[in-house]
XYZ file of C-alpha atoms in Angstrom:
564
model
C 74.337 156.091 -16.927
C 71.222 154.249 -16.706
C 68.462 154.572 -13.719
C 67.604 150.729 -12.807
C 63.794 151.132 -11.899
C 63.210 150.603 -7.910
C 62.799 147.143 -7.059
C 59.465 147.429 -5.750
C 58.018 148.571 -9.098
C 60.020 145.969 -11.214
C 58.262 143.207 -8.588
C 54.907 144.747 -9.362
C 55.439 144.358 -12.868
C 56.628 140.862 -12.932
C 53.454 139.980 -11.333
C 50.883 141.981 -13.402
C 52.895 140.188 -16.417
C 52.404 137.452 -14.660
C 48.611 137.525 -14.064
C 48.362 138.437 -18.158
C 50.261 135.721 -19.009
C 47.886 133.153 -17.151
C 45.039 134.843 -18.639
C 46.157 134.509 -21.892
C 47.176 130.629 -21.493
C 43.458 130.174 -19.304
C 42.102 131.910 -23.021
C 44.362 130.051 -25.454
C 46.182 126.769 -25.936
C 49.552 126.669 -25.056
C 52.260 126.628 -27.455
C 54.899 126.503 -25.252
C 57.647 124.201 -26.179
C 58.468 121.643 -23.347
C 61.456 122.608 -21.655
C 64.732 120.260 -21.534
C 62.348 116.754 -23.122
C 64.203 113.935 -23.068
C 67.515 115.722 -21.316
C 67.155 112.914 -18.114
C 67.172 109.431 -18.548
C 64.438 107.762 -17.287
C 62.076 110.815 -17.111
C 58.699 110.748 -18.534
C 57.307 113.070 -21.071
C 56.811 116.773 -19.914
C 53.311 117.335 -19.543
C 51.317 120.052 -21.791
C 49.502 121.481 -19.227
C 50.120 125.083 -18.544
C 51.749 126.344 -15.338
C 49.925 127.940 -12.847
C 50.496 131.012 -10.112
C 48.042 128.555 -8.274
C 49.113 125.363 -9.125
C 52.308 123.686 -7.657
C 54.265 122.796 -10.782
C 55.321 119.549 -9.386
C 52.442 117.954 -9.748
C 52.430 118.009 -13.385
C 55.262 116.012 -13.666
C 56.211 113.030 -10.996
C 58.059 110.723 -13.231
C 61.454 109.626 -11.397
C 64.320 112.122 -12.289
C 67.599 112.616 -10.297
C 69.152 115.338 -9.562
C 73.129 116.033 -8.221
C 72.880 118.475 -5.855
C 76.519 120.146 -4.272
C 76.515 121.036 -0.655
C 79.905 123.348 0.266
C 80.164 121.872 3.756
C 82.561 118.839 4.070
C 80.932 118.247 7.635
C 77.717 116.930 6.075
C 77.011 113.621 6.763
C 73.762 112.628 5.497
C 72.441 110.639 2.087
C 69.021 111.216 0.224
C 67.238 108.070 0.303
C 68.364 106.034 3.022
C 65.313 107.459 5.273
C 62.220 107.338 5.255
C 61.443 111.192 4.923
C 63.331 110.965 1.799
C 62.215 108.171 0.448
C 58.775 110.033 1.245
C 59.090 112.690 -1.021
C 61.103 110.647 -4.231
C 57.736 108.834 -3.818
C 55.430 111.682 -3.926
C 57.736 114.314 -6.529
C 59.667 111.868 -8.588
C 62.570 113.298 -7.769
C 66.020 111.608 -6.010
C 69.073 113.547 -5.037
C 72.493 112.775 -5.479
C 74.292 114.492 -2.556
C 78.098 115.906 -3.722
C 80.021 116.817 -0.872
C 83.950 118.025 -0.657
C 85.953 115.367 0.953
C 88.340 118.065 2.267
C 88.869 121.871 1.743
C 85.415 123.390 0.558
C 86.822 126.147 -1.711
C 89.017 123.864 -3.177
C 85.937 121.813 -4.570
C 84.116 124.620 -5.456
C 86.932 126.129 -7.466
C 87.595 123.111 -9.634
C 84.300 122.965 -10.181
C 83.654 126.731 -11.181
C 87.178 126.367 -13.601
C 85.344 123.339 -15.444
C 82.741 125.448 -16.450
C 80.815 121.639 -15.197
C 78.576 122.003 -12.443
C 76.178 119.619 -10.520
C 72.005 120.893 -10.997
C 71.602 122.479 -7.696
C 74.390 123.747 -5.352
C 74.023 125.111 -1.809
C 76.782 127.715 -0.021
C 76.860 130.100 2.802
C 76.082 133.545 1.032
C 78.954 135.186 1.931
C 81.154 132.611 -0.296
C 83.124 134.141 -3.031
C 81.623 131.025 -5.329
C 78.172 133.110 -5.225
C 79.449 135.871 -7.117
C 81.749 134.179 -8.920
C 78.890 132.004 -10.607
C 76.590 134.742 -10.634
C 79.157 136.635 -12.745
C 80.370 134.122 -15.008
C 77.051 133.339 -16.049
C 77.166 129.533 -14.384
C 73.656 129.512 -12.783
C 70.300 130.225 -14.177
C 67.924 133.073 -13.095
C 65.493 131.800 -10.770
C 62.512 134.350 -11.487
C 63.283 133.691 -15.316
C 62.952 129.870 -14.838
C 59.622 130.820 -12.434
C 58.119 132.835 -14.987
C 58.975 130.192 -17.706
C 58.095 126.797 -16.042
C 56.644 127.390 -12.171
C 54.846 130.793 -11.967
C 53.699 129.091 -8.635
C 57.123 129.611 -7.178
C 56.463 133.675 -7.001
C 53.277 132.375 -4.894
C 55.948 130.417 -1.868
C 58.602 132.821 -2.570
C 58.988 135.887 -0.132
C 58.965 139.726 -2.300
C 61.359 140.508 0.384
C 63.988 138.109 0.155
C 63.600 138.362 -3.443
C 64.058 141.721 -3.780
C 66.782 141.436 -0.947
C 68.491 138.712 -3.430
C 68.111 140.249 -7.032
C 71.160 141.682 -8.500
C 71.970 144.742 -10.481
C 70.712 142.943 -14.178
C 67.372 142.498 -12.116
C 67.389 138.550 -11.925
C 67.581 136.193 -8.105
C 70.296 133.459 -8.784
C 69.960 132.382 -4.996
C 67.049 131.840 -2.793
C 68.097 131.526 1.032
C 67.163 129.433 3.669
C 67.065 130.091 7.629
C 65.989 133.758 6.663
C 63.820 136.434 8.729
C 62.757 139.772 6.790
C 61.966 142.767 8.821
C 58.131 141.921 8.560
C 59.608 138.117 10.281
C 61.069 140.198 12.713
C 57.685 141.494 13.898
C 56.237 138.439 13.642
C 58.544 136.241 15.415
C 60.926 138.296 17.058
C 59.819 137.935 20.591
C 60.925 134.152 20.422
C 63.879 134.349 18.061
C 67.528 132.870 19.618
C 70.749 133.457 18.186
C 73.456 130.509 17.516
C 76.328 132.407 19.046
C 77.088 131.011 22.231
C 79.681 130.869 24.723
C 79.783 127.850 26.557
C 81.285 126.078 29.612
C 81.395 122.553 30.551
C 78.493 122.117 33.388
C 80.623 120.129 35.780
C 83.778 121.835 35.612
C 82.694 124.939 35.877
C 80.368 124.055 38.783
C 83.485 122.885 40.268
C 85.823 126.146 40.129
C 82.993 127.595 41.486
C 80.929 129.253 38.925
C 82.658 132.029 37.865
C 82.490 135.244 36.501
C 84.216 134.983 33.274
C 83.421 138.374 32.109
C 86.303 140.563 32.637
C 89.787 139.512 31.519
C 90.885 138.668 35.007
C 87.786 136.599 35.817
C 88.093 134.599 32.036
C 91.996 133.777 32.475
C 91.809 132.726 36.128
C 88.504 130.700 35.139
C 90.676 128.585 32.373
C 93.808 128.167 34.970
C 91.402 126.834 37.600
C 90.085 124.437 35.088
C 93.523 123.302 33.806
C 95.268 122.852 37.301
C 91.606 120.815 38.703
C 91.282 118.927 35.316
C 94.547 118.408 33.343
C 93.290 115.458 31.759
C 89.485 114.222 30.851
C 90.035 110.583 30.294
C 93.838 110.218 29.580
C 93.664 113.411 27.439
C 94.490 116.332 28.014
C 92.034 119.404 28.484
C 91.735 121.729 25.805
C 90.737 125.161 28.152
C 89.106 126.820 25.246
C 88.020 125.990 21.825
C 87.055 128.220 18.820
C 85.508 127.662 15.374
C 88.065 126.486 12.992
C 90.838 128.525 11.610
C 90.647 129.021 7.680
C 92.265 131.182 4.896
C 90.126 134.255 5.679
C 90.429 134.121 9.721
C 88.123 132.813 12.220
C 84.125 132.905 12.848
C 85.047 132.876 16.654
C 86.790 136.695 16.530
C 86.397 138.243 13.095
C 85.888 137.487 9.263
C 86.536 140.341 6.979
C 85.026 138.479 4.267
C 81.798 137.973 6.085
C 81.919 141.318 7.905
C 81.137 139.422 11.029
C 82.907 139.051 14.543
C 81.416 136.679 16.896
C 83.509 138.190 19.541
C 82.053 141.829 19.091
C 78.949 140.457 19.684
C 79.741 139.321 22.830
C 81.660 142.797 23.857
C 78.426 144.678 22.221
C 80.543 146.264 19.697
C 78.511 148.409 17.050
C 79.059 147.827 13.565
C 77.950 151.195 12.394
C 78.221 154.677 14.158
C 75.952 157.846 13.355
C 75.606 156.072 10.045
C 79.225 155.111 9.244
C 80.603 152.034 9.035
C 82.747 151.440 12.302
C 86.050 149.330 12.329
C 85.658 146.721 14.740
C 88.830 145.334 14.496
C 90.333 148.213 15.401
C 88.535 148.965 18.777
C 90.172 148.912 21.715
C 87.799 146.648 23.370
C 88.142 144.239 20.782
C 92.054 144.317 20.707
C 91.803 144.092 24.628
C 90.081 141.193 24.376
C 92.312 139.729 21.771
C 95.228 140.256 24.061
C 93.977 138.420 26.198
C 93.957 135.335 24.327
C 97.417 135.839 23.751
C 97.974 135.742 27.471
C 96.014 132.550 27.513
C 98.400 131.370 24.827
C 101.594 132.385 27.378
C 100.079 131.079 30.049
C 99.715 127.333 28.377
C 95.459 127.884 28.075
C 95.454 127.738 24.746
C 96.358 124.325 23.134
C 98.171 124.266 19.506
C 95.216 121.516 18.948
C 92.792 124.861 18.115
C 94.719 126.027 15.246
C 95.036 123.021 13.162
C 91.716 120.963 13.892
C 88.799 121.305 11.680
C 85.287 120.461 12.200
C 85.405 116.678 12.694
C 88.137 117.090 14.639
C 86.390 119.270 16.963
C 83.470 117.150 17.192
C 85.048 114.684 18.413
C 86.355 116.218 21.166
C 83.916 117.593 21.974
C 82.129 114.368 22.003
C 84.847 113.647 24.799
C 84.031 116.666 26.712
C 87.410 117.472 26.154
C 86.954 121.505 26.024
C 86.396 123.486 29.118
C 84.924 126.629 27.583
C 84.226 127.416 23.526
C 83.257 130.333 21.554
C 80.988 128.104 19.551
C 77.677 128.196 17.700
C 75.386 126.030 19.925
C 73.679 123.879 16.858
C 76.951 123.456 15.671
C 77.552 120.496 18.626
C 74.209 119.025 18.735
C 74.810 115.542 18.342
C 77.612 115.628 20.540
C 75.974 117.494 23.180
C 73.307 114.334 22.913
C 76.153 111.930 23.281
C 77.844 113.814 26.805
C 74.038 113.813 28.181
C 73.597 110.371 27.488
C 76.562 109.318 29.422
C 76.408 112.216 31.949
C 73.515 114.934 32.665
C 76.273 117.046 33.970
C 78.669 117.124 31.711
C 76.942 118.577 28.525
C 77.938 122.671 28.001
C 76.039 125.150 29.092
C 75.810 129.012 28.148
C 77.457 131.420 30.769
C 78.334 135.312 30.523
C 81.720 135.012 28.801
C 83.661 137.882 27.717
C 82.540 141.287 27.526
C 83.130 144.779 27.180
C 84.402 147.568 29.753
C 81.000 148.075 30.809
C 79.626 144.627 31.233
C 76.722 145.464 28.482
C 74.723 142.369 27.722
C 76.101 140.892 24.254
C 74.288 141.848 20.915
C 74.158 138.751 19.213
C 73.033 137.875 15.794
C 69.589 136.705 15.092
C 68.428 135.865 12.190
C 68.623 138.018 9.058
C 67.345 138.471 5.688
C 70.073 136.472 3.753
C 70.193 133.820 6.082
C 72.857 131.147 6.887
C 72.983 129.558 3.200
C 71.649 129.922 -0.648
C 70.823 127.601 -3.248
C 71.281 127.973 -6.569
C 70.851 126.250 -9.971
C 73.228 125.946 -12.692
C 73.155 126.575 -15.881
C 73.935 122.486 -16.975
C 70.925 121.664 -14.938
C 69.525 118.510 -16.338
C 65.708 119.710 -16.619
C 65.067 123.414 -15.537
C 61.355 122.815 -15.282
C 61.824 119.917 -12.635
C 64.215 121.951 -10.689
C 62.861 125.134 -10.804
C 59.059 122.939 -9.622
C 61.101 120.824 -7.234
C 63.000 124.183 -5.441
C 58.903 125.871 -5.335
C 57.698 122.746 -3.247
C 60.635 122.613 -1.031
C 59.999 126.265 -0.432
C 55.945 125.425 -0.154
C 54.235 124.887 3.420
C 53.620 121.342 1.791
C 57.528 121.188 1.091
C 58.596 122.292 4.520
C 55.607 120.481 6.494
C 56.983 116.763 4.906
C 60.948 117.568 5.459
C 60.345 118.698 8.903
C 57.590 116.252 10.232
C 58.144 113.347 7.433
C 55.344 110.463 6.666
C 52.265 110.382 8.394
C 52.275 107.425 10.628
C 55.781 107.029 9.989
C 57.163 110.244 12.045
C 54.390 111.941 13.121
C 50.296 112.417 13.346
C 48.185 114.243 14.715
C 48.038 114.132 17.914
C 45.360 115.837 20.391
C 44.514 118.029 17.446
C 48.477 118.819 16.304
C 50.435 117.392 13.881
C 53.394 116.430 15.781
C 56.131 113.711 16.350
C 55.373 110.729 17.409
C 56.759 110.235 20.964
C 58.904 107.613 19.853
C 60.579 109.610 17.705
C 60.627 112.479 19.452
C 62.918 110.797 22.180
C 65.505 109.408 19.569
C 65.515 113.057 18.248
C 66.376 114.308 21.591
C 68.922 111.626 22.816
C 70.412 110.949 19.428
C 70.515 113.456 16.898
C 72.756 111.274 14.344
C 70.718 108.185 14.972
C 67.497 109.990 14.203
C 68.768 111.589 10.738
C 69.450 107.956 9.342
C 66.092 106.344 11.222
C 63.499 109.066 9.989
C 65.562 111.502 8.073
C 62.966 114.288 9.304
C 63.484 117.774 11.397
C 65.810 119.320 9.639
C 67.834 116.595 8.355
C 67.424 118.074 4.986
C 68.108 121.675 5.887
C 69.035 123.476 2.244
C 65.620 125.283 1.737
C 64.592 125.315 5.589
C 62.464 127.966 6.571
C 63.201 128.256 9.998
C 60.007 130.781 11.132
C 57.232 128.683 9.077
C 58.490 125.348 10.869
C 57.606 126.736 14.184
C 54.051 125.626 14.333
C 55.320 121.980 13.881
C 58.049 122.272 16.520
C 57.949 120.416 19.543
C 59.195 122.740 22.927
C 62.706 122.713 23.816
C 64.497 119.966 26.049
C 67.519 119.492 27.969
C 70.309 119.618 26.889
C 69.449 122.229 24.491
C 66.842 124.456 26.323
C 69.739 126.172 28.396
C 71.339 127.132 25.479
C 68.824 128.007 23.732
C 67.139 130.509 26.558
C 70.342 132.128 27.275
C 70.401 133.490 23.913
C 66.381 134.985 24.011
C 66.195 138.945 24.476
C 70.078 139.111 23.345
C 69.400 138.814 19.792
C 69.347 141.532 16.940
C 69.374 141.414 13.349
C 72.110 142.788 11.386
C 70.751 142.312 7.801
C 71.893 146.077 6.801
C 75.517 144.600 6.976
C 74.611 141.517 4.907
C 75.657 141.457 1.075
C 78.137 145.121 1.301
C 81.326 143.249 -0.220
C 82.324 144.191 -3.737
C 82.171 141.771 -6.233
C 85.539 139.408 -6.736
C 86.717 140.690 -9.668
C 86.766 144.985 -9.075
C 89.091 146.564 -7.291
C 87.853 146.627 -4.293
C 87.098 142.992 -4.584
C 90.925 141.725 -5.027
C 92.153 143.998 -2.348
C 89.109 143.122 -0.183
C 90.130 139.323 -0.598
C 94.030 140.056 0.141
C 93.582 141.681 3.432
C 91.038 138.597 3.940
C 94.179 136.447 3.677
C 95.986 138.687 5.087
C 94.203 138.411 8.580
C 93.940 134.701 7.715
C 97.803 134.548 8.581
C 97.715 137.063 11.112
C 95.444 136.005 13.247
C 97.280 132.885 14.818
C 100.063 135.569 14.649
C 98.958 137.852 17.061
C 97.394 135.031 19.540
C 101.149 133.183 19.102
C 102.953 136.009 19.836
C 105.302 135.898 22.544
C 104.827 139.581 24.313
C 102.540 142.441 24.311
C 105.071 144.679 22.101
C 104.980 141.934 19.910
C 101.752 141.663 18.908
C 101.428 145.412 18.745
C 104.202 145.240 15.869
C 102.397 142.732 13.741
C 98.895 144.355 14.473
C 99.919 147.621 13.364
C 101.400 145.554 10.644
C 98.389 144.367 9.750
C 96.984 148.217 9.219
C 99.597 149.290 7.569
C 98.797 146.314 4.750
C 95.313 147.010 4.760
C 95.993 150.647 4.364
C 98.382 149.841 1.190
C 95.760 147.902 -0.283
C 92.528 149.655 -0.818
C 90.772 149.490 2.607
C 89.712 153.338 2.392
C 88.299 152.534 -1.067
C 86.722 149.314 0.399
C 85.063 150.812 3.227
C 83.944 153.775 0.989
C 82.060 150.531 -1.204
C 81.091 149.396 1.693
C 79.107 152.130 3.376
C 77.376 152.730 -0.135
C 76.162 149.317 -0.416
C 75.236 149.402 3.353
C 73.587 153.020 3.220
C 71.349 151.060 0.305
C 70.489 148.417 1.966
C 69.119 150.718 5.020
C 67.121 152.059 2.502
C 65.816 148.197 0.914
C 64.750 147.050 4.713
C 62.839 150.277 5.470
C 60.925 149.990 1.840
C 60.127 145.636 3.377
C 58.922 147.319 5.973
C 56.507 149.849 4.506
């Protein structure tokens, strides 16, 4: 078997080739051939001019090109060109998008797509997607540090090592650059000010109204939801939903646990560790977790828990909550911003607000996630890409302080200026932003609108401070957070072993979820948990976790080597 060469030493050598290679064009003319000429219609010639480590590639070439560019989230809303912050940047690049979006079931879309063997020029998914690997292994997307080296050497310049080397797989190529992420070195950086999205919120009024209570224990949480049920049955002819959750899906739920993702919102909140003297620990199987999933089944028997929570997806959801229509969610704060808008427009005191929710026997404050090294999405680009020198140029400037400066602020004059020696929103602006987030994305198109390459820690010197109704949310989270990178990227690829039997008990706890919170007694949701192990024990889980800790005992090692 061959020794792969540590990643920090095949980094070094891409850039000393790199540094030869633009001394030899500097020295010599270039006989490159252009890349892709001709492939869009409507593009200009490709210009001659060598690429640079210290040139943004972009420039070379602004002649109008469009691009189709797959997003994996049906819940997106927004089209390229309609703003002005858009419109901005076509202007200055060249380049449009052409926004694909699924019109229903995300994997669904994605499949059919993969099976063609067709794919759009750029597509964006959550990391943890089985479509990542699935692309990456059947040789559907291109290698980004290839297409750098080849086209945009300027992209290794805007680029972090870290999440590079965090991102390259085992053939020693990136397919997928991340957005929203924090390395180690971020950490240090940033980390006093970094806020999680996990959240557990309450409805300001209602909960003011029982009384404020203590929702921590299980006694406290149920008789919280019954006091809000009996003193609000209905919020404007409908009925009250007492608590919400993410939406249900083939794998689980975000709101208590995800094998797939390796995740469990709902450990975070009982401080569950994920790891214990350097093993891997079961969370499902702790009894503070279980507790706590009993006690959603009580909810259930007790008539707290509406049927509406296991069938509605995200618009669904957003529209009640738009209504103020749920008393308490286990819900990631960004997730309702627009709505959130809409309740304090009508009424201050009814947004949500963050309160202790559940926790463990101890009352330990919750560990929540902050940001990590792969980040909340990554975006990739195929291998039918239309031009790979314009998208491999276009994804460097998006990932460029210039790149993140106009998608964040916009136009100058148009968004922003500088004001009292800051570039910052114009007030104007500022106050649709803050009253209405929807409104804003199609009027200026600017702060995140656009939020596939975001680089959440570089956009902080352009953001304004936190208002109502978001600062509350936002500052319960602060000293809570805590990264947990080293459990990012441990799942076995779809097609081993461990992959297909990693994926069954993911669809396994997909249908036995709702299960165990349906169930009509205690004894019966023992029987179908135990069930549950029993499956996962027929199917590989030993041999999965044994993956598992391998991949996560190596990626202990990658984060201490960021660090040094």
């Amino acid at each position: 078997m061959k020794k792969r060469l540590p990643k920090s030493l095949l980094v070094l050598t891409l850039i000393f080739t790199l540094v030869f290679v633009a001394a030899c064009s500097n020295g010599s003319s270039n006989n490159a051939e252009p890349a892709n000429q001709g492939a869009n219609e409507g593009a200009g010639e490709n210009t001659a001019a060598a690429p640079s480590p210290d040139t943004p590639g972009w420039t070379l070439d602004t002649s109008p090109i469009t691009f189709d560019w797959y997003l994996n989230f049906a819940w997106f809303p927004n089209k390229w060109g309609v703003d002005p912050t858009s419109k901005y940047v076509t202007e200055k690049t060249g380049v449009n998008i052409e926004f694909i979006v699924p019109a229903g079931n995300e994997n669904e879309k994605l499949n059919t797509m993969i099976a063609s063997g067709d794919l759009p020029d750029f597509l964006t998914l959550g990391w943890w997607e089985d479509g990542v690997k699935t692309m990456i292994e059947g040789d559907l997307v291109l290698p980004l540090n290839e297409l750098a080296e080849q086209y945009d050497p300027y992209f290794f310049n805007v680029s972090d090592p870290a999440k590079i080397a965090w991102y390259t797989q085992e053939d020693g190529h990136i397919y997928g650059y991340p957005n929203s992420s924090s390395s180690p070195r971020d950490y240090e950086t940033y980390g006093e000010n970094y806020i999680s999205n996990q959240t557990f919120v309450v409805r300001k009024d209602m909960y003011e109204a029982i009384g404020s209570p203590d929702m921590r224990t299980p006694e406290g949480f149920l008789n919280a939801l019954q006091k809000a049920q009996e003193m609000f049955p209905d919020v404007n002819g409908q009925p009250l939903i007492p608590i919400g959750f993410h939406d249900f899906g083939d794998d689980g739920n975000y709101s208590f646990i995800d094998y797939l993702q390796n995740s469990s919102y709902l450990a975070n909140y009982l401080a569950i560790p994920r790891e214990k003297d350097g093993q891997l620990y079961d969370v499902s199987t702790d009894p503070e977790f279980v507790k706590w999933l009993k006690v959603f089944r009580q909810a259930n028997e007790m008539g707290l828990m509406s049927k509406d929570v296991f069938i509605d997806k995200r618009p669904q959801m957003e529209e009640k909550i738009a209504q103020g229509r749920y008393f308490a969610m286990m819900y990631q704060r960004t997730d309702f911003a627009a709505q959130q808008n809409v309740l304090f427009a009508n009424d201050p005191n009814s947004v949500y607000i963050a309160v202790d929710g559940p926790a463990n026997a101890d009352l330990d404050q919750p560990t929540l996630a902050g940001p990590s090294i792969s980040g909340w999405t990554v975006t990739l680009i195929s291998k039918d890409v239309k031009d790979k020198e314009r998208a491999i140029r276009f994804l460097s400037y998006l990932l460029s302080e210039e790149g993140q400066k106009d998608l964040y602020l916009g136009e100058k004059g148009v968004s922003y200026d500088t004001i009292d020696g800051k570039d910052q929103f114009l007030p104007e602006v500022l106050e649709l932003r803050n009253t209405d987030r929807s409104a804003f994305d199609k009027q200026y198109g600017s702060s995140l609108t656009f939020w596939m390459m975001q680089d959440t820690n570089m956009i902080t010197k352009w953001e304004p401070p936190s208002v109502e109704p978001f600062k509350q949310l936002e500052d319960w989270t602060r000293g809570k957070t805590v990264s947990y990178s080293q459990f990012d990227l441990i799942n076995p690829p779809n097609s081993s072993p461990e992959g297909i039997n990693a994926k069954k008990i993911s669809s396994q706890w997909g249908k036995v979820l709702p299960r165990l919170l349906l169930s009509g007694s205690e004894e019966e949701f023992d029987q179908i948990f135990n069930e549950f192990i029993a499956f996962r024990d027929k199917n590989g889980f030993a041999e999965l976790m044994e993956y598992r800790q391998a991949k996560y005992e190596e990626n202990i090692g990658k984060l201490a080597e960021f660090l040094n």
